[in-house]
Short mmCIF file of C-alpha atoms and ligand atoms in Angstrom, two decimals:
data_model
loop_
_atom_site.label_atom_id
_atom_site.label_comp_id
_atom_site.label_asym_id
_atom_site.label_seq_id
_atom_site.Cartn_x
_atom_site.Cartn_y
_atom_site.Cartn_z
CA MET A 1 28.27 9.94 95.50
CA HIS A 2 26.60 9.65 92.44
CA THR A 3 22.80 10.20 92.66
CA PRO A 4 21.58 8.78 89.40
CA PRO A 5 18.63 10.41 87.61
CA LYS A 6 14.82 9.45 87.33
CA GLN A 7 15.29 8.68 83.60
CA HIS A 8 17.85 7.25 80.97
CA ARG A 9 18.61 6.66 77.61
CA VAL A 10 18.23 3.58 76.05
CA TRP A 11 18.57 2.22 72.38
CA ARG A 12 16.24 -0.11 71.02
CA LEU A 13 15.64 -2.30 67.98
CA LEU A 14 12.56 -1.58 66.34
CA ARG A 15 13.54 -3.35 63.29
CA HIS A 16 16.31 -5.34 61.60
CA PRO A 17 18.20 -2.90 59.72
CA ALA A 18 18.87 -3.39 56.24
CA GLY A 19 22.94 -2.94 55.69
CA ASP A 20 24.47 -0.57 57.56
CA ASP A 21 21.44 2.00 57.98
CA PHE A 22 20.73 1.14 61.51
CA ALA A 23 19.00 4.31 61.79
CA ALA A 24 15.57 2.44 60.47
CA GLY A 25 16.25 0.18 62.99
CA LEU A 26 17.72 1.56 65.96
CA THR A 27 15.89 4.03 67.70
CA LEU A 28 17.16 6.19 71.19
CA GLU A 29 14.59 6.12 74.01
CA ARG A 30 13.85 7.73 77.82
CA GLN A 31 12.67 5.84 79.99
CA ASP A 32 12.85 5.00 83.76
CA LEU A 33 15.81 4.46 85.60
CA PRO A 34 15.00 0.93 87.22
CA GLU A 35 15.57 0.63 90.88
CA PRO A 36 17.85 -3.20 91.20
CA ALA A 37 16.33 -5.39 93.02
CA ASP A 38 17.60 -7.87 95.49
CA GLY A 39 20.26 -9.57 93.47
CA GLU A 40 21.00 -6.85 91.15
CA VAL A 41 23.16 -3.68 90.11
CA LEU A 42 22.98 -0.85 88.63
CA ILE A 43 25.68 -0.26 86.26
CA ARG A 44 26.51 4.00 84.82
CA ASN A 45 27.85 2.87 81.68
CA GLU A 46 30.32 5.06 80.98
CA TYR A 47 32.56 3.46 78.38
CA LEU A 48 30.20 1.24 75.34
CA SER A 49 31.78 -1.10 73.55
CA LEU A 50 30.91 -1.74 69.91
CA ASP A 51 31.59 -5.35 68.16
CA ALA A 52 30.83 -6.10 65.18
CA GLY A 53 28.63 -9.48 65.77
CA THR A 54 26.28 -7.33 67.71
CA ARG A 55 25.17 -6.56 63.73
CA LEU A 56 24.44 -10.40 63.46
CA TRP A 57 22.03 -10.66 66.39
CA MET A 58 20.17 -7.38 64.37
CA THR A 59 18.78 -10.06 62.14
CA PRO A 60 16.40 -12.30 62.14
CA ARG A 61 18.44 -15.21 61.39
CA THR A 62 17.83 -18.52 63.89
CA ASP A 63 20.57 -20.38 63.09
CA SER A 64 23.89 -18.19 64.00
CA TYR A 65 25.50 -19.16 67.50
CA GLN A 66 23.58 -16.55 69.58
CA PRO A 67 19.29 -15.58 68.76
CA PRO A 68 18.58 -12.97 67.77
CA ILE A 69 17.69 -9.63 69.94
CA PRO A 70 14.03 -9.62 70.18
CA LEU A 71 12.26 -6.38 67.97
CA GLY A 72 11.41 -3.97 70.72
CA SER A 73 14.21 -4.95 72.86
CA GLN A 74 17.28 -3.02 74.82
CA VAL A 75 20.11 -3.44 72.57
CA PRO A 76 22.42 -5.58 74.11
CA GLY A 77 26.73 -4.71 74.61
CA LEU A 78 29.46 -4.91 76.87
CA ILE A 79 30.22 -2.13 78.99
CA LEU A 80 32.65 -0.82 81.74
CA GLY A 81 31.56 1.33 84.33
CA GLN A 82 30.82 2.27 88.12
CA VAL A 83 28.41 0.30 90.61
CA VAL A 84 26.05 3.21 91.08
CA GLN A 85 23.53 1.50 93.61
CA SER A 86 23.94 -2.54 94.73
CA ARG A 87 21.94 -5.19 96.15
CA HIS A 88 24.60 -8.14 95.47
CA LYS A 89 27.37 -8.19 98.37
CA ASP A 90 30.10 -8.89 96.34
CA PHE A 91 29.82 -5.64 94.02
CA PRO A 92 29.93 -2.77 96.15
CA VAL A 93 28.80 0.75 95.37
CA GLY A 94 31.96 2.41 93.82
CA ALA A 95 33.80 -0.57 92.10
CA TRP A 96 34.61 -0.30 88.33
CA VAL A 97 33.38 -2.88 86.54
CA ARG A 98 32.67 -4.66 82.89
CA ALA A 99 29.74 -6.54 82.09
CA PHE A 100 27.30 -7.46 79.36
CA GLY A 101 24.37 -4.09 79.50
CA GLN A 102 23.08 -2.73 77.30
CA TRP A 103 23.30 0.12 74.73
CA ALA A 104 22.06 2.69 77.58
CA ASP A 105 22.71 5.26 80.17
CA TYR A 106 22.62 2.71 82.88
CA SER A 107 22.55 -1.21 82.73
CA CYS A 108 20.22 -3.03 85.62
CA VAL A 109 21.34 -6.39 85.85
CA VAL A 110 22.38 -9.87 87.61
CA PRO A 111 25.84 -9.88 88.16
CA SER A 112 25.81 -13.93 87.22
CA GLN A 113 23.58 -13.44 84.27
CA ALA A 114 25.17 -10.25 83.24
CA ALA A 115 29.11 -11.73 83.93
CA VAL A 116 29.79 -8.64 85.93
CA MET A 117 33.95 -8.35 86.62
CA ILE A 118 35.20 -5.97 88.88
CA VAL A 119 38.19 -4.73 86.93
CA ASP A 120 41.21 -4.05 88.61
CA GLU A 121 41.72 0.40 88.30
CA SER A 122 45.50 0.24 89.08
CA VAL A 123 45.76 -0.40 84.93
CA SER A 124 47.45 2.58 82.97
CA ASP A 125 44.39 3.25 81.08
CA ILE A 126 41.01 2.15 82.42
CA ARG A 127 39.55 1.40 78.75
CA GLN A 128 42.04 -1.47 78.44
CA HIS A 129 39.65 -3.31 80.40
CA LEU A 130 37.79 -3.11 77.07
CA GLY A 131 40.94 -3.15 74.83
CA VAL A 132 43.93 -5.39 75.40
CA LEU A 133 42.38 -6.64 78.72
CA GLY A 134 39.37 -7.81 77.06
CA MET A 135 36.60 -9.72 75.51
CA ASN A 136 38.55 -9.22 71.98
CA ALA A 137 41.97 -10.29 73.45
CA TRP A 138 41.22 -13.73 74.76
CA THR A 139 39.31 -14.28 70.94
CA ALA A 140 42.52 -13.08 69.80
CA TYR A 141 44.87 -14.73 72.15
CA VAL A 142 42.30 -18.52 71.78
CA GLY A 143 42.06 -18.43 68.08
CA LEU A 144 46.04 -18.24 67.91
CA THR A 145 47.14 -20.60 70.25
CA GLU A 146 44.08 -22.74 70.80
CA VAL A 147 42.34 -23.13 67.43
CA ALA A 148 45.07 -22.26 64.95
CA ARG A 149 47.46 -24.09 67.03
CA THR A 150 50.59 -21.15 65.69
CA ARG A 151 53.76 -22.24 66.27
CA PRO A 152 56.85 -19.86 66.30
CA GLY A 153 58.38 -19.00 63.23
CA GLU A 154 55.21 -19.56 61.19
CA THR A 155 53.86 -16.80 58.85
CA VAL A 156 50.17 -15.35 60.17
CA LEU A 157 47.79 -13.31 58.07
CA VAL A 158 44.92 -11.53 59.92
CA SER A 159 42.02 -9.42 58.26
CA ALA A 160 40.74 -6.53 59.60
CA ALA A 161 43.98 -6.28 61.12
CA ALA A 162 43.62 -2.39 61.83
CA GLY A 163 40.62 -3.25 63.85
CA ALA A 164 40.13 -4.14 67.09
CA THR A 165 40.23 -7.75 67.06
CA GLY A 166 42.73 -8.09 64.35
CA MET A 167 45.16 -5.64 65.71
CA LEU A 168 45.52 -7.65 68.66
CA ALA A 169 46.09 -11.21 67.15
CA ALA A 170 48.63 -9.33 64.96
CA GLN A 171 50.96 -8.43 67.87
CA ILE A 172 50.24 -11.67 70.00
CA ALA A 173 51.40 -13.31 66.99
CA ARG A 174 54.66 -11.42 66.94
CA ILE A 175 55.15 -11.82 70.88
CA MET A 176 54.40 -15.21 69.69
CA GLY A 177 57.92 -15.14 67.36
CA CYS A 178 56.06 -15.31 63.77
CA ARG A 179 56.30 -13.90 60.66
CA VAL A 180 53.05 -11.41 60.63
CA ILE A 181 50.64 -9.81 57.68
CA GLY A 182 48.05 -7.65 57.89
CA LEU A 183 44.77 -6.99 55.61
CA ALA A 184 43.50 -4.06 55.90
CA GLY A 185 41.44 -1.73 53.92
CA GLY A 186 43.26 1.75 52.61
CA GLU A 187 46.83 2.29 53.32
CA ALA A 188 46.56 5.00 56.44
CA LYS A 189 45.92 1.56 57.88
CA CYS A 190 48.55 -0.51 56.38
CA ARG A 191 50.75 1.93 57.20
CA TYR A 192 50.18 2.21 60.42
CA LEU A 193 50.12 -1.94 61.25
CA ARG A 194 54.00 -1.45 59.33
CA GLU A 195 55.57 1.59 61.37
CA GLU A 196 53.40 1.62 64.54
CA LEU A 197 52.88 -2.36 64.87
CA ARG A 198 55.91 -2.85 63.05
CA LEU A 199 53.99 -6.00 61.12
CA ASP A 200 56.31 -7.62 58.32
CA ALA A 201 54.20 -6.50 56.05
CA ALA A 202 50.56 -5.09 55.54
CA ILE A 203 48.22 -5.34 52.77
CA ASP A 204 45.59 -3.49 51.19
CA TYR A 205 43.05 -5.53 49.92
CA LYS A 206 41.16 -2.70 48.39
CA ALA A 207 43.90 -1.85 45.89
CA ASP A 208 45.07 -2.67 42.82
CA GLY A 209 47.35 -6.03 43.66
CA LEU A 210 45.49 -7.87 45.70
CA ALA A 211 45.76 -11.66 44.26
CA GLY A 212 49.84 -10.99 43.16
CA ALA A 213 50.31 -9.34 47.11
CA LEU A 214 49.28 -12.56 48.19
CA ALA A 215 51.39 -14.78 46.33
CA ALA A 216 54.26 -13.24 46.80
CA ILE A 217 54.24 -14.94 50.47
CA HIS A 218 57.62 -16.73 50.75
CA GLY A 219 56.71 -19.97 51.99
CA GLY A 220 52.83 -19.85 51.50
CA ILE A 221 50.62 -18.94 54.56
CA HIS A 222 50.92 -21.06 57.79
CA VAL A 223 48.17 -19.16 59.88
CA TYR A 224 45.03 -17.23 58.82
CA PHE A 225 43.32 -15.28 61.38
CA ASP A 226 40.08 -14.47 59.46
CA ASN A 227 37.83 -11.85 61.11
CA VAL A 228 36.15 -11.20 57.12
CA GLY A 229 35.22 -14.64 55.59
CA GLY A 230 33.86 -13.40 51.56
CA PRO A 231 35.91 -12.65 48.86
CA LEU A 232 38.61 -12.26 50.76
CA LEU A 233 38.92 -15.70 51.85
CA ASP A 234 38.80 -16.95 48.68
CA HIS A 235 42.12 -14.97 47.76
CA VAL A 236 43.54 -16.25 49.93
CA LEU A 237 42.70 -20.30 49.87
CA PRO A 238 45.45 -20.64 46.98
CA ASN A 239 48.39 -19.05 48.97
CA MET A 240 47.85 -21.04 52.25
CA ALA A 241 50.56 -23.35 52.97
CA HIS A 242 50.54 -27.15 52.88
CA TYR A 243 48.62 -27.97 56.37
CA GLY A 244 48.35 -23.82 57.04
CA ARG A 245 45.35 -23.80 59.32
CA ILE A 246 42.11 -20.99 59.56
CA ALA A 247 41.02 -19.68 62.22
CA VAL A 248 37.64 -17.98 61.52
CA CYS A 249 36.94 -15.45 63.81
CA GLY A 250 34.48 -13.66 61.95
CA LEU A 251 32.32 -12.81 59.32
CA ILE A 252 32.16 -9.17 58.47
CA ALA A 253 31.81 -9.65 55.12
CA SER A 254 28.65 -11.23 54.91
CA TYR A 255 26.73 -10.37 58.71
CA ALA A 256 24.48 -7.47 56.93
CA ASP A 257 23.27 -10.48 54.46
CA ASP A 258 19.56 -12.52 55.15
CA ALA A 259 20.87 -15.14 53.38
CA ALA A 260 24.57 -16.79 54.46
CA ALA A 261 27.09 -15.92 51.96
CA ALA A 262 27.94 -18.04 49.40
CA GLY A 263 31.46 -19.61 49.38
CA PRO A 264 33.97 -19.92 49.54
CA ARG A 265 34.80 -20.76 46.39
CA ARG A 266 38.00 -22.68 46.91
CA PHE A 267 36.71 -24.79 48.62
CA ASP A 268 38.78 -27.50 46.69
CA GLN A 269 42.27 -25.99 48.53
CA ILE A 270 40.99 -27.13 51.74
CA LEU A 271 41.77 -30.78 50.21
CA MET A 272 44.51 -29.63 48.01
CA ARG A 273 46.50 -27.76 50.51
CA ARG A 274 45.85 -30.04 53.63
CA LEU A 275 43.63 -27.31 55.41
CA SER A 276 42.12 -27.30 59.01
CA ILE A 277 39.43 -24.55 59.09
CA SER A 278 37.88 -24.16 62.57
CA GLY A 279 35.28 -21.18 63.88
CA PHE A 280 35.14 -20.40 67.42
CA PHE A 281 33.58 -17.81 69.69
CA SER A 282 35.23 -16.72 72.49
CA PRO A 283 32.40 -16.56 75.24
CA ASP A 284 33.39 -20.67 74.92
CA PHE A 285 36.41 -20.23 77.05
CA MET A 286 35.17 -17.25 79.17
CA HIS A 287 36.93 -20.18 82.54
CA ARG A 288 40.80 -19.02 80.56
CA GLY A 289 39.65 -15.36 81.14
CA ASP A 290 41.90 -14.98 84.49
CA GLU A 291 44.77 -16.99 82.92
CA ILE A 292 44.87 -15.11 79.49
CA ASN A 293 44.01 -11.94 81.52
CA ARG A 294 47.65 -12.34 83.33
CA VAL A 295 49.45 -12.91 80.50
CA MET A 296 47.92 -9.77 78.41
CA ARG A 297 48.60 -7.94 81.72
CA HIS A 298 52.44 -8.63 81.38
CA TRP A 299 52.54 -8.01 77.99
CA LEU A 300 50.67 -4.59 77.90
CA ASP A 301 53.00 -3.55 81.58
CA THR A 302 55.86 -4.33 79.66
CA GLY A 303 54.72 -2.29 76.27
CA ARG A 304 54.91 -5.54 73.96
CA ILE A 305 50.82 -4.77 73.02
CA THR A 306 48.99 -1.70 73.02
CA MET A 307 45.77 -1.02 71.74
CA ARG A 308 44.54 2.21 69.88
CA PHE A 309 40.79 3.48 70.92
CA ASP A 310 38.58 5.09 68.60
CA VAL A 311 36.28 6.93 71.25
CA THR A 312 32.86 8.87 70.34
CA PRO A 313 31.17 11.34 72.49
CA GLY A 314 27.71 11.01 73.33
CA ILE A 315 25.32 8.05 73.46
CA ASP A 316 23.37 10.31 70.63
CA HIS A 317 25.97 9.09 68.56
CA VAL A 318 26.50 5.20 69.02
CA LEU A 319 24.83 4.45 65.07
CA THR A 320 27.67 6.69 63.81
CA ALA A 321 30.28 5.12 65.89
CA TYR A 322 28.81 1.71 65.00
CA ARG A 323 28.85 2.17 61.37
CA LYS A 324 32.47 2.65 61.40
CA LEU A 325 32.78 -0.91 61.85
CA PHE A 326 30.98 -1.69 58.47
CA VAL A 327 32.80 0.62 56.60
CA GLY A 328 36.04 0.81 57.58
CA GLY A 329 36.22 4.24 59.45
CA ASN A 330 38.05 2.69 62.79
CA ILE A 331 41.38 2.46 63.94
CA GLY A 332 41.17 0.06 66.98
CA LYS A 333 38.98 -0.55 69.31
CA VAL A 334 35.43 1.63 68.76
CA LEU A 335 34.56 3.08 72.44
CA VAL A 336 31.00 5.59 72.91
CA ALA A 337 32.23 7.84 76.10
CA LEU A 338 28.66 8.14 77.75
CA GLN A 339 29.20 10.44 80.15
CA HIS A 340 31.43 12.48 78.63
P1 LIG B 401 36.90 -4.20 64.07
O1 LIG B 401 37.60 -5.49 63.56
O2 LIG B 401 37.21 -3.17 65.05
O3 LIG B 401 36.03 -3.60 62.80
C1 LIG B 401 35.22 -4.22 61.88
C2 LIG B 401 36.59 -4.21 60.94
O4 LIG B 401 36.55 -5.09 59.84
C3 LIG B 401 36.67 -2.64 59.82
O5 LIG B 401 37.17 -1.73 60.61
C4 LIG B 401 37.13 -3.62 58.35
O6 LIG B 401 38.27 -3.07 58.19
C5 LIG B 401 36.57 -4.32 58.15
N1 LIG B 401 35.95 -4.89 57.51
C6 LIG B 401 34.64 -4.13 57.38
N2 LIG B 401 33.52 -5.05 56.42
C7 LIG B 401 34.41 -5.57 55.84
C8 LIG B 401 34.49 -6.36 54.17
N3 LIG B 401 33.58 -6.33 53.50
N4 LIG B 401 35.62 -6.80 53.95
C9 LIG B 401 36.84 -6.96 54.78
N5 LIG B 401 37.14 -5.91 55.82
C10 LIG B 401 35.51 -5.60 56.78
O7 LIG B 401 35.48 -4.81 64.62
P2 LIG B 401 35.59 -6.37 65.83
O8 LIG B 401 34.34 -6.03 66.86
O9 LIG B 401 37.28 -6.70 66.39
O10 LIG B 401 35.47 -7.47 65.10
C11 LIG B 401 36.45 -8.08 63.93
C12 LIG B 401 35.97 -9.25 63.80
O11 LIG B 401 35.67 -10.10 64.59
C13 LIG B 401 33.70 -9.30 63.25
O12 LIG B 401 34.32 -10.65 62.05
C14 LIG B 401 33.54 -10.16 64.87
O13 LIG B 401 32.18 -11.01 64.47
C15 LIG B 401 34.89 -11.02 65.04
N6 LIG B 401 34.39 -11.25 66.76
C16 LIG B 401 34.13 -12.42 67.18
C17 LIG B 401 34.49 -12.88 67.90
C18 LIG B 401 34.00 -14.60 67.76
O14 LIG B 401 33.84 -14.77 69.55
N7 LIG B 401 34.43 -15.80 67.42
C19 LIG B 401 34.75 -12.35 69.28
C20 LIG B 401 35.02 -10.54 68.67
C21 LIG B 401 35.36 -10.35 67.74
P3 LIG B 401 39.13 -2.68 57.03
O15 LIG B 401 39.23 -0.99 56.31
O16 LIG B 401 40.38 -2.81 56.91
O17 LIG B 401 38.15 -3.52 55.99
#
């Protein structure tokens, strides 16, 4: 039986960070551990999921899909951990749960407000509840199936393809019978996509020859699963197939900007190539979580899909780990192991 300490450490947002200088805006503080009130649970956070979208909430912009994190408050984040104190009958002490908690040693939450879910411990690697069985997976799945209406045999291009969401989208598209091409920064990532994930091709967008490599895609791109936006999108637009679809999953190239980034500059191609372009936000599809999880679990158990983890130990190293997302330092899902 785990006895929680009197205090724990929490990351707070004190100022809006500039660029990827997170240390200037966030601070790690020690504070008293809350006692769960009636209806609440106290979770010992084992793994913290670091997600690119959180960067957007660290800015003051109010036109985003989520309100900004108020200055002075704890940084919210998806966590995987164990219930250590419970005042809710459905979440017993000892249960492994996934929840929207905080960047902290412990999260004290109301289950219905924090989407607390008891996870299946029989999975081969418990971290998969933040990987193949996690939020990035339903993002990839709904983006391809519902938003982009991807069909077998089509050519699918995925940006940030060596990252968590992109790696899952690329593998799901391959399982769906598509020709899959990944865009990633650097040869090591591209080799991983070709050799480990067995994509049909991978393009290093940081190397010379990007325009030529995209133009050489035979038959054009039917589906672009875009995690990035920015200049890459402008390179892709003239290489879309007629009636192609673009699922705008993320715009990581512009999350640090105060003003919305200009573009796309090649907007004309939406008319010329009769393209459809749709943004989507995975929490809107939360009601499909169980159904998507069943599909993912089958693919995971049968070895058809995988997730590589980039794990940093220690809550004091959260900012170093978080920066990886914005400088391309990760392959796969970035996690922090909090209780190492
Ligand atoms: P991730 O892909 O694991 O890591 C981010 C990757 O983005 C980096 O490794 C880097 O890879 C690439 N990147 C960063 N800045 C870039 C730039 N300026 N140009 C091109 N590539 C850049 O992170 P993630 O958490 O899974 O998020 C990926 C995207 O999915 C984000 O845009 C995020 O907001 C989005 N997302 C959306 C939803 C939704 O509901 N719509 C849900 C989850 C995630 P390279 O080395 O290849 O540059």
